[in-house]
mmCIF file of C-alpha atoms and ligand atoms in Angstrom:
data_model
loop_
_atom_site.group_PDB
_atom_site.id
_atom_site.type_symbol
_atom_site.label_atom_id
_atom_site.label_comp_id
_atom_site.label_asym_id
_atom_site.label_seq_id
_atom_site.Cartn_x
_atom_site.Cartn_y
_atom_site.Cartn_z
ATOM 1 C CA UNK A 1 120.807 127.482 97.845
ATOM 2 C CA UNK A 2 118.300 128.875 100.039
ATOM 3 C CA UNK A 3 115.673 129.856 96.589
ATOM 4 C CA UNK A 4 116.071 126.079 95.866
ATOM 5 C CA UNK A 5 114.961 125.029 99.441
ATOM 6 C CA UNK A 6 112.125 127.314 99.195
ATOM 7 C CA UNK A 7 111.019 125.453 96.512
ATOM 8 C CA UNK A 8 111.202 121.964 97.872
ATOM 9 C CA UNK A 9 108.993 123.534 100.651
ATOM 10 C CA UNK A 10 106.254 124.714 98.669
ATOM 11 C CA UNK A 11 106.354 121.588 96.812
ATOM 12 C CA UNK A 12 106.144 119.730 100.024
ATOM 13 C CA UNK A 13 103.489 121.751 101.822
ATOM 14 C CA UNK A 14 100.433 120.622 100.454
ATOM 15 C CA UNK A 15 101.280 117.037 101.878
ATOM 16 C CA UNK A 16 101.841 118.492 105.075
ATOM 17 C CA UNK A 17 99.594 120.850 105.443
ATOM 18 C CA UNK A 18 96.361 117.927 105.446
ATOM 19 C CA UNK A 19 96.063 118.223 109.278
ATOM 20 C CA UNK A 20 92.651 116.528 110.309
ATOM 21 C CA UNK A 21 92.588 113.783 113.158
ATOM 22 C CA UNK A 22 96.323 113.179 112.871
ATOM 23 C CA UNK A 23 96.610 117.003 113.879
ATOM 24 C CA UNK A 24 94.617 116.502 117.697
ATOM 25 C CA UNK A 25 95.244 113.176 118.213
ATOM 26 C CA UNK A 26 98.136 112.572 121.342
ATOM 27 C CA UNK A 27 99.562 109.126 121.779
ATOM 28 C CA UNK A 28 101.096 108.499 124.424
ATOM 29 C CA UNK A 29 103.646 106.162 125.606
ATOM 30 C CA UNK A 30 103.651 103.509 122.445
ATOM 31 C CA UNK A 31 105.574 100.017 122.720
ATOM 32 C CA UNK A 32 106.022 97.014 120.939
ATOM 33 C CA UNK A 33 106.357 93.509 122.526
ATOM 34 C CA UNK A 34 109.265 91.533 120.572
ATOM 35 C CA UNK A 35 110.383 88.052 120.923
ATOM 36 C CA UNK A 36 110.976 86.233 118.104
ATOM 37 C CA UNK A 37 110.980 86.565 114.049
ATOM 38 C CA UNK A 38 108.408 84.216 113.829
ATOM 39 C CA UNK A 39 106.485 85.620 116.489
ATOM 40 C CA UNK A 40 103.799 88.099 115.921
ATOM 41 C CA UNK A 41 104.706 91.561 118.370
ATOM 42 C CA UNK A 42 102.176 93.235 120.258
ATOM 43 C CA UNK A 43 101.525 97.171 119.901
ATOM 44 C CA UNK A 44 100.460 99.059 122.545
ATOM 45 C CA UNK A 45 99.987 102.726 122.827
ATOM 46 C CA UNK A 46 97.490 105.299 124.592
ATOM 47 C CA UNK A 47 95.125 107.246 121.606
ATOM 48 C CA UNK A 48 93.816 110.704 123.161
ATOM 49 C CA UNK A 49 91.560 112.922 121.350
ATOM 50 C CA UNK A 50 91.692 116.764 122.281
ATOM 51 C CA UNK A 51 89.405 117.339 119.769
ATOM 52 C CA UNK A 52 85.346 117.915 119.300
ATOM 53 C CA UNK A 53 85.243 115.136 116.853
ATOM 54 C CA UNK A 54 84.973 111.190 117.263
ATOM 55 C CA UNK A 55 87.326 109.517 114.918
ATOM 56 C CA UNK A 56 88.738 106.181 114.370
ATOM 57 C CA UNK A 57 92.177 104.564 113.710
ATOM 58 C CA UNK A 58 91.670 102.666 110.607
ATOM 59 C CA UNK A 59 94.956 101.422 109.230
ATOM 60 C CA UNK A 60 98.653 101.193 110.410
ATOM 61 C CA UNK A 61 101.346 99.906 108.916
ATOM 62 C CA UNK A 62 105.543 99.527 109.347
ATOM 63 C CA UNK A 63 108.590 98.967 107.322
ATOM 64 C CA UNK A 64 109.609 96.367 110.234
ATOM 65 C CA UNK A 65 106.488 94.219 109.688
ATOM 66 C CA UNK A 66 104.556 92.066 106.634
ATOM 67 C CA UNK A 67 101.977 93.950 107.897
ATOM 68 C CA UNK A 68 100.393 95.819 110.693
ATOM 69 C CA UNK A 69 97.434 94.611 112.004
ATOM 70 C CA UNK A 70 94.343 96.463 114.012
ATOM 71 C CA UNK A 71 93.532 93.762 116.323
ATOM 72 C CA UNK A 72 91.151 92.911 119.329
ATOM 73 C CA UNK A 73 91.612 90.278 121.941
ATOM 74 C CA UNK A 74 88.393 88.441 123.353
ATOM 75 C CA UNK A 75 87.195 86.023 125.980
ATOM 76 C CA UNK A 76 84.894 83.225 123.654
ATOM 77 C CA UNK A 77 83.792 80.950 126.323
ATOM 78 C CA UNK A 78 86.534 80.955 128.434
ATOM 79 C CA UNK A 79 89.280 81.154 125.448
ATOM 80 C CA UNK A 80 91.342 83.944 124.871
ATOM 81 C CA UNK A 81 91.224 85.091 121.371
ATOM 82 C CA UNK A 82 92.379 87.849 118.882
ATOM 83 C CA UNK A 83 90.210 88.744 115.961
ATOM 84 C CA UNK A 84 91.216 91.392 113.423
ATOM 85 C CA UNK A 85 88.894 94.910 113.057
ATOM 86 C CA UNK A 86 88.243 97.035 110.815
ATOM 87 C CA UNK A 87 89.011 99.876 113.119
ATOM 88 C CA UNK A 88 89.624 101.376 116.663
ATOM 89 C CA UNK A 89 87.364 104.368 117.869
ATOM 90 C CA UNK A 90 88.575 107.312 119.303
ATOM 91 C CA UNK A 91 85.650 109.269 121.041
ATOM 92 C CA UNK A 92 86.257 113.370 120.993
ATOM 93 C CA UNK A 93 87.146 114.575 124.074
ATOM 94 C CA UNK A 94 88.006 110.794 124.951
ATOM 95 C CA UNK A 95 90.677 108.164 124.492
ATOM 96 C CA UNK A 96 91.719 104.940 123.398
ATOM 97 C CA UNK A 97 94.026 102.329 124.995
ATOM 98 C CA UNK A 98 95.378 99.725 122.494
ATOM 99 C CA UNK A 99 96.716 97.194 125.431
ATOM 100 C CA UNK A 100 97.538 93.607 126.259
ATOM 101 C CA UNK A 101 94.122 91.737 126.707
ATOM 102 C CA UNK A 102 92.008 94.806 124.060
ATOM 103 C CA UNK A 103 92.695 96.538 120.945
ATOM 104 C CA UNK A 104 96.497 95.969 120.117
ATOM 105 C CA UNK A 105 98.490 96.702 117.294
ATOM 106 C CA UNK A 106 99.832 92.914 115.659
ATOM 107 C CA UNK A 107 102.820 93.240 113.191
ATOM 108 C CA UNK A 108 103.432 90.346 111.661
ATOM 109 C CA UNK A 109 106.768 88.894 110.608
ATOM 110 C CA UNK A 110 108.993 91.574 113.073
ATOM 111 C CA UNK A 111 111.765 92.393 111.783
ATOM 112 C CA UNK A 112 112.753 94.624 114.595
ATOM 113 C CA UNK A 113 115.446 94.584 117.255
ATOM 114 C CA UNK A 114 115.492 95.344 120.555
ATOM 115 C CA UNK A 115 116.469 98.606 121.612
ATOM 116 C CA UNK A 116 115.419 100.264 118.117
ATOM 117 C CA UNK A 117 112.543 102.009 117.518
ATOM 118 C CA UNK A 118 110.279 100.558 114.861
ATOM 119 C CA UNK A 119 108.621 103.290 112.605
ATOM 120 C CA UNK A 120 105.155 102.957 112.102
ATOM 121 C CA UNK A 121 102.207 104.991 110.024
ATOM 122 C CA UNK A 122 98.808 105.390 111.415
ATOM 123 C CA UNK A 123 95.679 106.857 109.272
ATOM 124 C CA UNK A 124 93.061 107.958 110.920
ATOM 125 C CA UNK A 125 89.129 107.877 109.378
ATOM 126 C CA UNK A 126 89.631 111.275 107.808
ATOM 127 C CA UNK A 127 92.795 109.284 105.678
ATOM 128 C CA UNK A 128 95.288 111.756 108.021
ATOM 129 C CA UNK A 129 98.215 110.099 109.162
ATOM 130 C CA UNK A 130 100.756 110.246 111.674
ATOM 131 C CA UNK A 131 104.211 108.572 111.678
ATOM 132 C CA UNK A 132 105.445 107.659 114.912
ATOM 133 C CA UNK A 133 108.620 106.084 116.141
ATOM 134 C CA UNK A 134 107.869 103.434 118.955
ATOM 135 C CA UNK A 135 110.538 101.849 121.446
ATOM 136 C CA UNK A 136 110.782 98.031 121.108
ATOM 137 C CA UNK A 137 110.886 95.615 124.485
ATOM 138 C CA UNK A 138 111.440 91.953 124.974
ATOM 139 C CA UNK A 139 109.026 89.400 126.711
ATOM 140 C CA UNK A 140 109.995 91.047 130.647
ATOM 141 C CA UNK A 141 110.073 94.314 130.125
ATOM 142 C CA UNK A 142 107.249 97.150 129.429
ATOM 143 C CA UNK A 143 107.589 101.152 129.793
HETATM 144 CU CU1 CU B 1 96.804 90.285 118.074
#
């Protein structure tokens, strides 16, 4: 039993072993704002590089959504907006906050449920990734 699981490792480690940004990037305290089906939910999370190298959050994505956005909310003349980017920079040594009113995380179509954490995939510039699990709130309360 054990020569078989030794196996799986090996075959496994190659995967695992691509560190890159995914490796010194922190994220703290990540949420999702759920109402409704039909309603798009908000992602919001702290990005903190500990690392001498600027990178970027360039994709995300989620089982529990059509499809996870990078978005950016914007004042245009008075309106609030949200317009999607490409990506979300993280400066080395520095941090980014995806939050209500900036960059934000939109996943369309939610199929979550309060109480359960969604699962989501981010990749960073360097195509590392880093799978997260991320505690879903309703419309009054935040972490
Ligand atoms: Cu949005």
């Amino acid at each position: 039993m054990r020569g078989i699981w030794l196996a799986v490792c090996l075959v496994l480690a190659p995967a695992q072993a691509f560190a890159g940004a995914a490796e010194t990037i922190k994220v703290q305290q990540p949420w999702f704002r759920y109402l409704l089906p039909s309603v798009p939910a908000g992602g919001y999370m702290v990005l903190v590089n500990k690392s001498d190298t600027p990178t970027a959050l360039t994709k995300a994505s989620s089982p529990d959504c059509s499809s996870l956005m990078l978005h950016k909310s914007m004042n245009m003349g008075g309106t609030a907006m949200m317009v999607p980017v490409d990506s979300v920079p993280v400066p080395a040594h520095g941090q980014a906050g995806l939050v209500e009113g900036g960059y934000h995380l939109m996943c369309m179509n939610p199929k979550m449920k309060l109480g359960q954490p969604a699962v989501i995939t981010l990749t960073f510039k360097d195509g590392s990734s880093l799978i997260l699990s991320v505690p879903v709130y309703g419309a009054t309360h935040a972490p």
